[in-house]
Amino acid sequence: MQSLRIVVVNPVAIEGEDDPAFAVQAARGKDLRIGLLEAGYNIVASLPADLYLPERIAQLQPDMIIVDAESNARDVLEHVVVATRDARRPIVLFTEDAKTSSMDAAMAAGVSAYIVAGLQTARIKPVLDVALARFRQEQKSLAELSDTKLKLAERKVLERAKGLLMEHHKLSEQEAYQKLRRLAMDKNLKLSEVAQRIIDAADLLG
């Protein structure tokens, strides 16, 4: 099985290396990278959460994004959400922010796993496995929902087209359906496409 290609996103350092917060974040980042490498993951880049993040994510095409933010994770997540808006990827957030409001906001934004005080090397692989499984299940559910909505929309189009044929050609419902099927086969089109063409023509003619 191919190793996941991971991008780690860190807060933008505002202070210098003498700042205690910078030192804490640097130590967290080191622990995370060690845990990822020991678990066999491929860290393709460690990036700051800045305005260039969407472009870098698009170039690197990672399988997963890990956000490492001891606090103020919301600001970092805003950049990550923008970067993954057009191409969803599993997002795992390691933080020390245990506020329920922060957790709710992160999950609503698309985070697959919100891990508080869980930056122990032994925990990293199980956490990522669960996050990936959850992301795949969510994507499957979204695809099924989209497919259901599409089928419902196509059914409405088909019903309207049948109604127009029944009204203008004095056909029964079954006859109208058979006529749609013949047109679809003759023109090598989907049934819904033929139905939409009939509706479009009727709308043009008033």
XYZ file of C-alpha atoms in Angstrom:
206
model
C 0.000 0.000 0.000
C 1.413 3.396 -1.034
C 2.249 5.752 1.820
C -0.010 8.778 2.266
C 1.455 12.035 0.983
C 0.967 14.520 3.805
C 1.286 18.279 4.040
C 1.684 19.737 7.530
C 0.315 23.252 8.022
C 1.620 25.417 10.856
C 0.647 28.864 12.130
C 2.612 31.753 10.690
C 5.323 32.691 13.179
C 4.925 36.357 14.093
C 7.572 36.562 16.795
C 11.184 35.521 16.578
C 12.869 32.372 17.784
C 13.352 33.874 21.270
C 9.593 33.983 21.804
C 8.422 31.133 24.148
C 5.353 30.454 21.988
C 7.588 29.997 18.945
C 9.735 27.488 20.844
C 6.675 25.505 21.972
C 5.264 25.382 18.456
C 8.638 24.356 17.026
C 8.876 21.482 19.531
C 5.329 20.361 18.660
C 6.179 20.427 14.988
C 9.286 18.332 15.539
C 7.342 15.722 17.563
C 4.678 15.531 14.883
C 7.172 15.056 12.054
C 8.971 12.316 14.018
C 5.670 10.536 14.651
C 4.682 10.738 10.992
C 8.010 9.467 9.740
C 8.101 6.616 12.271
C 4.614 5.585 11.141
C 5.842 5.445 7.547
C 4.094 8.524 6.190
C 5.543 10.728 3.471
C 5.748 14.388 4.514
C 5.869 16.241 1.201
C 5.984 19.705 2.796
C 5.581 21.724 5.974
C 3.825 24.971 5.059
C 2.799 28.167 6.836
C -0.896 29.082 6.885
C -0.589 32.130 4.657
C -2.167 33.513 1.491
C 0.002 31.266 -0.687
C -1.283 28.054 0.890
C -4.029 27.309 -1.706
C -1.512 27.571 -4.543
C 1.002 25.328 -2.770
C -1.638 22.719 -1.917
C -2.781 22.692 -5.557
C 0.794 22.117 -6.701
C 1.632 19.385 -4.178
C -1.679 17.467 -4.370
C -1.346 15.794 -0.931
C -3.554 12.918 0.232
C -4.068 14.472 3.660
C -3.517 17.791 5.419
C -2.453 17.971 9.051
C -2.898 21.228 10.924
C -0.608 21.619 13.912
C -1.741 24.584 16.011
C -1.376 24.709 19.765
C -3.925 27.535 19.920
C -5.684 29.994 17.588
C -6.427 27.106 15.257
C -9.395 28.928 13.728
C -7.166 31.351 11.848
C -5.108 28.495 10.444
C -8.204 26.535 9.464
C -9.587 29.436 7.458
C -6.578 29.218 5.147
C -6.792 25.421 4.944
C -10.523 25.466 4.129
C -9.909 27.927 1.291
C -7.047 25.765 0.031
C -9.207 22.615 -0.092
C -12.501 24.178 -1.190
C -12.336 22.851 -4.766
C -10.606 19.554 -3.987
C -11.653 18.066 -0.664
C -9.039 16.244 1.383
C -9.031 14.788 4.882
C -7.931 17.385 7.426
C -6.597 16.434 10.852
C -6.146 19.109 13.511
C -3.804 18.659 16.460
C -4.366 21.393 19.048
C -4.497 22.241 22.730
C -7.738 24.202 22.290
C -10.390 22.138 24.086
C -13.229 24.666 23.776
C -16.432 23.092 22.443
C -17.086 26.118 20.254
C -13.706 25.722 18.581
C -14.301 22.018 18.025
C -17.774 22.609 16.549
C -16.452 25.306 14.217
C -13.612 23.073 13.061
C -15.853 20.095 12.320
C -18.326 22.331 10.487
C -15.443 23.653 8.384
C -14.593 20.126 7.231
C -12.056 18.832 9.724
C -12.047 15.025 9.773
C -10.438 14.685 13.210
C -10.018 17.239 16.012
C -7.380 15.976 18.417
C -6.800 17.750 21.728
C -3.587 17.033 23.660
C -2.980 14.014 21.456
C 0.405 14.689 19.960
C 1.980 11.469 21.205
C 3.915 9.536 18.612
C 2.109 6.261 19.303
C -1.301 7.879 18.722
C -0.591 9.519 15.400
C -1.110 6.533 13.080
C -4.421 5.357 14.672
C -5.720 8.939 14.582
C -4.879 9.333 10.900
C -6.366 5.938 10.033
C -9.668 6.892 11.677
C -9.653 10.340 10.049
C -9.071 8.862 6.606
C -11.825 6.271 7.077
C -14.245 8.955 8.236
C -13.382 11.223 5.313
C -13.948 8.428 2.796
C -17.298 7.573 4.373
C -18.353 11.227 4.267
C -17.355 11.512 0.626
C -19.286 8.346 -0.193
C -22.379 9.703 1.567
C -22.079 13.021 -0.259
C -21.749 11.232 -3.599
C -24.807 9.099 -2.849
C -26.781 12.191 -1.845
C -25.728 13.980 -5.014
C -26.720 10.947 -7.090
C -30.119 10.811 -5.374
C -30.741 14.505 -6.048
C -29.732 14.064 -9.688
C -32.089 11.128 -10.154
C -34.927 13.085 -8.556
C -34.266 16.045 -10.857
C -34.178 13.772 -13.918
C -37.445 12.157 -12.839
C -39.120 15.574 -12.599
C -37.877 16.457 -16.086
C -39.135 13.154 -17.446
C -42.559 13.596 -15.855
C -42.922 17.094 -17.287
C -41.890 15.959 -20.774
C -44.385 13.108 -20.636
C -47.073 15.572 -19.633
C -46.288 17.797 -22.599
C -46.451 14.857 -25.027
C -49.693 13.650 -23.515
C -51.213 17.124 -23.813
C -50.047 18.035 -27.320
C -50.247 14.611 -28.966
C -53.184 13.182 -27.049
C -51.133 10.233 -25.812
C -51.526 8.040 -22.776
C -48.781 8.112 -20.150
C -47.378 4.812 -21.414
C -47.460 5.999 -25.028
C -45.689 9.218 -24.099
C -42.998 7.255 -22.266
C -42.486 4.924 -25.226
C -42.200 7.905 -27.543
C -39.493 9.376 -25.318
C -37.627 6.071 -25.338
C -37.759 5.843 -29.152
C -36.495 9.406 -29.498
C -33.673 8.696 -27.072
C -32.607 5.580 -28.979
C -32.880 7.285 -32.379
C -30.761 10.232 -31.267
C -28.435 8.163 -29.043
C -29.214 10.343 -26.043
C -30.158 9.730 -22.437
C -33.866 9.710 -21.688
C -33.474 12.768 -19.473
C -31.649 14.650 -22.237
C -34.458 14.036 -24.720
C -36.998 15.041 -22.087
C -35.126 18.297 -21.431
C -35.033 19.062 -25.170
C -38.793 18.616 -25.386
C -39.260 20.947 -22.428
C -36.882 23.527 -23.918
C -38.721 23.427 -27.240
C -42.069 23.844 -25.510
C -40.747 26.819 -23.526
C -39.442 28.473 -26.706
C -42.810 28.035 -28.417
C -44.588 29.416 -25.377
